[in-house]
């Protein structure tokens, strides 16, 4: 097919400072889930995360975390969300997939260490994460 677009393979790069902020936020909210908005850039399938935003009017509990998307101002630097799973499973739930926001969803499983962050696309496919020590 001539007009069929090739699907971009997403790559995720997170700055070390953003990764540390994500892990700290998850630990502070435990045993409840926590949620943050990822700030960065997306270009040709390459998503770069270099900042975090606490969503306004967010709500948290032991099995949920969310926020009303309609209250967010338009901001093209929002590239996705990250939330924690205190139970230890990093797989996205059906609810996670139905509330997908942006280009990428990160899920952090307990105990919230460096290797406990996982990235998914809107179909629930696992994406590779790279941690950058440089500010992007």
PDB file of C-alpha atoms in Angstrom, residues 35 65-69 81 83 85 91-102 104-105 107 120-125:
ATOM      1  CA  UNK A  35       0.297  10.345  39.767  1.00  0.00           C
ATOM      2  CA  UNK A  65      -4.806   7.809  41.264  1.00  0.00           C
ATOM      3  CA  UNK A  66      -6.156  10.242  38.730  1.00  0.00           C
ATOM      4  CA  UNK A  67      -7.052  13.781  37.807  1.00  0.00           C
ATOM      5  CA  UNK A  68      -9.667  15.456  35.608  1.00  0.00           C
ATOM      6  CA  UNK A  69      -7.945  16.135  32.266  1.00  0.00           C
ATOM      7  CA  UNK A  81       1.810  10.532  32.895  1.00  0.00           C
ATOM      8  CA  UNK A  83       1.745   6.645  38.353  1.00  0.00           C
ATOM      9  CA  UNK A  85       1.386   0.616  41.602  1.00  0.00           C
ATOM     10  CA  UNK A  91       1.378  -4.055  34.078  1.00  0.00           C
ATOM     11  CA  UNK A  92      -1.169  -1.444  32.977  1.00  0.00           C
ATOM     12  CA  UNK A  93      -4.758  -2.192  33.937  1.00  0.00           C
ATOM     13  CA  UNK A  94      -7.700  -1.725  31.580  1.00  0.00           C
ATOM     14  CA  UNK A  95      -8.470   1.483  33.491  1.00  0.00           C
ATOM     15  CA  UNK A  96      -4.889   2.681  32.940  1.00  0.00           C
ATOM     16  CA  UNK A  97      -5.232   2.124  29.195  1.00  0.00           C
ATOM     17  CA  UNK A  98      -8.648   3.815  29.036  1.00  0.00           C
ATOM     18  CA  UNK A  99      -7.252   6.903  30.810  1.00  0.00           C
ATOM     19  CA  UNK A 100      -4.107   7.155  28.695  1.00  0.00           C
ATOM     20  CA  UNK A 101      -2.864  10.734  28.358  1.00  0.00           C
ATOM     21  CA  UNK A 102      -0.140  11.931  25.987  1.00  0.00           C
ATOM     22  CA  UNK A 104       3.637   7.527  27.021  1.00  0.00           C
ATOM     23  CA  UNK A 105       2.486   6.104  30.347  1.00  0.00           C
ATOM     24  CA  UNK A 107       4.176   2.809  35.777  1.00  0.00           C
ATOM     25  CA  UNK A 120       3.942   1.715  27.824  1.00  0.00           C
ATOM     26  CA  UNK A 121       2.300   3.045  24.691  1.00  0.00           C
ATOM     27  CA  UNK A 122      -1.469   3.533  24.436  1.00  0.00           C
ATOM     28  CA  UNK A 123      -1.918  -0.104  23.365  1.00  0.00           C
ATOM     29  CA  UNK A 124      -0.145  -1.440  26.471  1.00  0.00           C
ATOM     30  CA  UNK A 125       3.057  -2.383  24.641  1.00  0.00           C
TER      31      UNK A 125
END
